[in-house]
Amino acid sequence: MSNTATEGAPLAANPLTRAVLEIDTYASGLGWDRPARLFALVDTAQLRSREPALADQLGLADADSADAGLTPIEQDELPAGQALDEFLATIAWPDVIAGCALTVERLMLPPSAEAAIPAGLDGKALTAWVAAHPERQEVRMTVGVLRDGSRESAVRLREKDSATEVLTGKDLVPGLADALSATFEE
């Protein structure tokens, strides 16, 4: 992946928004029913100056320096069987990493259905209840954060799987943004 606009990806002025949308487009190209994916976000200009061979490999060597932005670099696959929040709590990024992003698929309910959730369900029972609910929506959430506290999210519904139907905003997935931000706390 590089920081250049991906074909079909919406244009955005903010470098973090562009990176999140680029990751969303990349994940969309892989299809649904995929595991979560973690990305380091690096300043493209710094990457070009510090690691020119890597920048060349990523197709960034000839990119316009005035529009450096952020380059998402996919990390190793997340460990199977470990809860996402537990895994994120183990991450510490080196100073060269400007931010990070995660894309993950989940089932969501509309607010009207959330009021009907039976009391006392544990994690597995709640997951089963949501999966069986007729109003459930499959979504792919891509959330990015920067060291300075900036955040951005993109949410794509499986039933409206189109780049023109992607919702964006900094507060769409606050819990995941908080968890990702915590990976930068010392």
Coordinates of C-alpha atoms in Angstrom, one line a residue, residues 16-178:
L16 CA -5.4 10.6 8.3
T17 CA -8.7 10.4 6.6
R18 CA -6.9 9.5 3.3
A19 CA -5.0 6.8 5.1
V20 CA -8.1 5.3 6.7
L21 CA -10.0 5.4 3.4
E22 CA -7.0 3.8 1.6
I23 CA -7.1 1.0 4.2
D24 CA -10.8 0.6 3.8
T25 CA -10.4 0.3 0.0
Y26 CA -7.6 -2.2 0.4
A27 CA -9.7 -4.3 2.9
S28 CA -12.7 -4.1 0.5
G29 CA -10.6 -5.5 -2.3
L30 CA -9.8 -8.5 -0.1
G31 CA -13.5 -9.3 0.4
W32 CA -15.5 -10.0 3.5
D33 CA -15.1 -12.5 6.3
R34 CA -11.5 -11.6 6.9
P35 CA -9.6 -11.3 10.2
A36 CA -8.7 -8.0 11.7
R37 CA -5.7 -6.2 10.2
L38 CA -3.4 -3.8 12.0
F39 CA -1.4 -1.1 10.2
A40 CA 1.4 1.2 11.3
L41 CA 1.0 4.8 9.9
V42 CA 4.3 6.4 9.0
D43 CA 5.0 9.9 7.7
T44 CA 5.7 9.3 4.0
A45 CA 8.3 12.1 3.7
Q46 CA 10.2 10.6 6.7
L47 CA 9.9 7.2 5.2
R48 CA 11.4 8.4 1.9
S49 CA 14.3 10.1 3.6
R50 CA 15.1 7.3 6.2
E51 CA 14.3 4.2 4.2
P52 CA 14.6 5.1 0.4
A53 CA 14.8 1.4 -0.6
L54 CA 11.5 0.6 1.3
A55 CA 9.9 3.7 -0.1
D56 CA 10.9 2.6 -3.6
Q57 CA 9.5 -0.9 -3.0
L58 CA 6.2 0.7 -1.9
G59 CA 6.1 2.9 -4.9
L60 CA 6.7 6.1 -2.9
A61 CA 10.1 7.2 -4.2
D62 CA 8.7 9.3 -7.0
A63 CA 5.6 10.5 -5.1
D64 CA 5.0 14.3 -4.9
S65 CA 6.9 15.5 -1.8
A66 CA 4.3 18.3 -1.3
D67 CA 1.6 15.7 -0.7
A68 CA 3.5 13.4 1.6
G69 CA 0.7 12.3 3.9
L70 CA 0.8 9.0 5.7
T71 CA 1.7 5.5 4.5
P72 CA -0.1 2.6 6.0
I73 CA 2.1 -0.5 6.5
E74 CA 0.3 -3.7 7.3
Q75 CA 1.7 -5.5 10.3
D76 CA 1.9 -9.2 11.0
E77 CA -1.4 -11.1 11.3
L78 CA -3.1 -10.7 14.7
P79 CA -2.8 -13.8 16.9
A80 CA -5.8 -16.2 16.6
G81 CA -7.8 -16.8 19.6
Q82 CA -6.7 -13.7 21.5
A83 CA -9.3 -11.0 22.3
L84 CA -8.7 -7.8 20.3
D85 CA -8.6 -5.6 23.4
E86 CA -6.0 -7.9 25.1
F87 CA -3.9 -7.9 21.9
L88 CA -3.9 -4.1 21.6
A89 CA -2.9 -3.8 25.2
T90 CA 0.4 -5.6 24.4
I91 CA 1.4 -3.1 21.6
A92 CA 4.0 -0.3 22.0
W93 CA 5.0 1.6 18.9
P94 CA 8.5 3.0 18.3
D95 CA 8.8 6.8 18.0
V96 CA 9.1 6.6 14.2
I97 CA 5.4 5.5 13.9
A98 CA 3.1 8.4 13.6
G99 CA -0.1 6.5 14.2
C100 CA -1.8 3.2 13.7
A101 CA -5.0 1.9 12.2
L102 CA -7.1 -1.3 12.5
T103 CA -9.8 -2.7 10.2
V104 CA -12.2 -5.2 11.8
E105 CA -15.5 -6.8 10.9
R106 CA -18.3 -6.9 13.4
L107 CA -22.1 -7.4 13.7
M108 CA -24.0 -4.3 14.9
L109 CA -27.6 -3.7 15.8
P110 CA -29.6 -0.5 15.2
P111 CA -30.3 1.4 18.4
S112 CA -33.9 0.2 18.4
A113 CA -32.8 -3.4 18.7
E114 CA -30.2 -2.7 21.4
A115 CA -33.0 -1.9 23.8
A116 CA -34.3 -5.5 23.4
I117 CA -31.0 -7.2 24.4
P118 CA -31.8 -9.7 27.2
A119 CA -30.1 -8.8 30.6
G120 CA -27.3 -10.9 31.9
L121 CA -25.9 -12.3 28.7
D122 CA -22.2 -13.1 28.8
G123 CA -19.9 -12.4 25.8
K124 CA -20.6 -15.7 23.9
A125 CA -24.3 -15.6 24.5
L126 CA -24.5 -11.9 23.5
T127 CA -22.6 -12.6 20.3
A128 CA -25.0 -15.5 19.5
W129 CA -28.0 -13.4 20.2
V130 CA -26.8 -10.5 18.0
A131 CA -25.8 -13.0 15.2
A132 CA -29.4 -14.4 15.2
H133 CA -31.1 -11.0 15.3
P134 CA -33.0 -10.2 12.1
E135 CA -31.9 -6.5 12.2
R136 CA -28.2 -7.2 12.5
Q137 CA -25.8 -5.5 10.1
E138 CA -22.4 -6.7 9.1
V139 CA -19.9 -3.9 9.1
R140 CA -16.3 -3.3 8.5
M141 CA -14.8 -0.6 10.7
T142 CA -11.5 1.0 9.9
V143 CA -10.2 3.2 12.6
G144 CA -7.0 5.3 12.6
V145 CA -5.3 7.4 15.3
L146 CA -2.2 9.5 15.5
R147 CA 0.1 10.2 18.4
D148 CA -1.3 13.8 18.6
G149 CA -4.7 12.4 19.4
S150 CA -6.2 12.8 16.0
R151 CA -8.6 10.1 15.0
E152 CA -10.7 9.0 12.0
S153 CA -13.0 6.1 11.2
A154 CA -14.6 4.6 8.1
V155 CA -17.6 2.3 8.4
R156 CA -18.8 0.1 5.5
L157 CA -22.0 -1.9 5.7
R158 CA -21.8 -5.2 3.9
E159 CA -25.3 -4.7 2.4
K160 CA -24.1 -1.4 0.9
D161 CA -20.6 -2.4 -0.1
S162 CA -19.6 0.6 -2.2
A163 CA -16.9 3.2 -1.8
T164 CA -19.7 5.9 -2.1
E165 CA -21.5 4.4 0.9
V166 CA -18.6 4.5 3.4
L167 CA -19.4 6.6 6.4
T168 CA -16.5 8.6 7.9
G169 CA -16.0 10.6 11.0
K170 CA -13.7 10.9 14.0
D171 CA -16.2 9.6 16.6
L172 CA -17.9 6.7 14.8
V173 CA -16.1 4.0 16.8
P174 CA -14.9 5.7 20.0
G175 CA -14.0 2.5 21.9
L176 CA -11.7 1.2 19.3
A177 CA -10.2 4.6 18.8
D178 CA -9.5 4.8 22.5

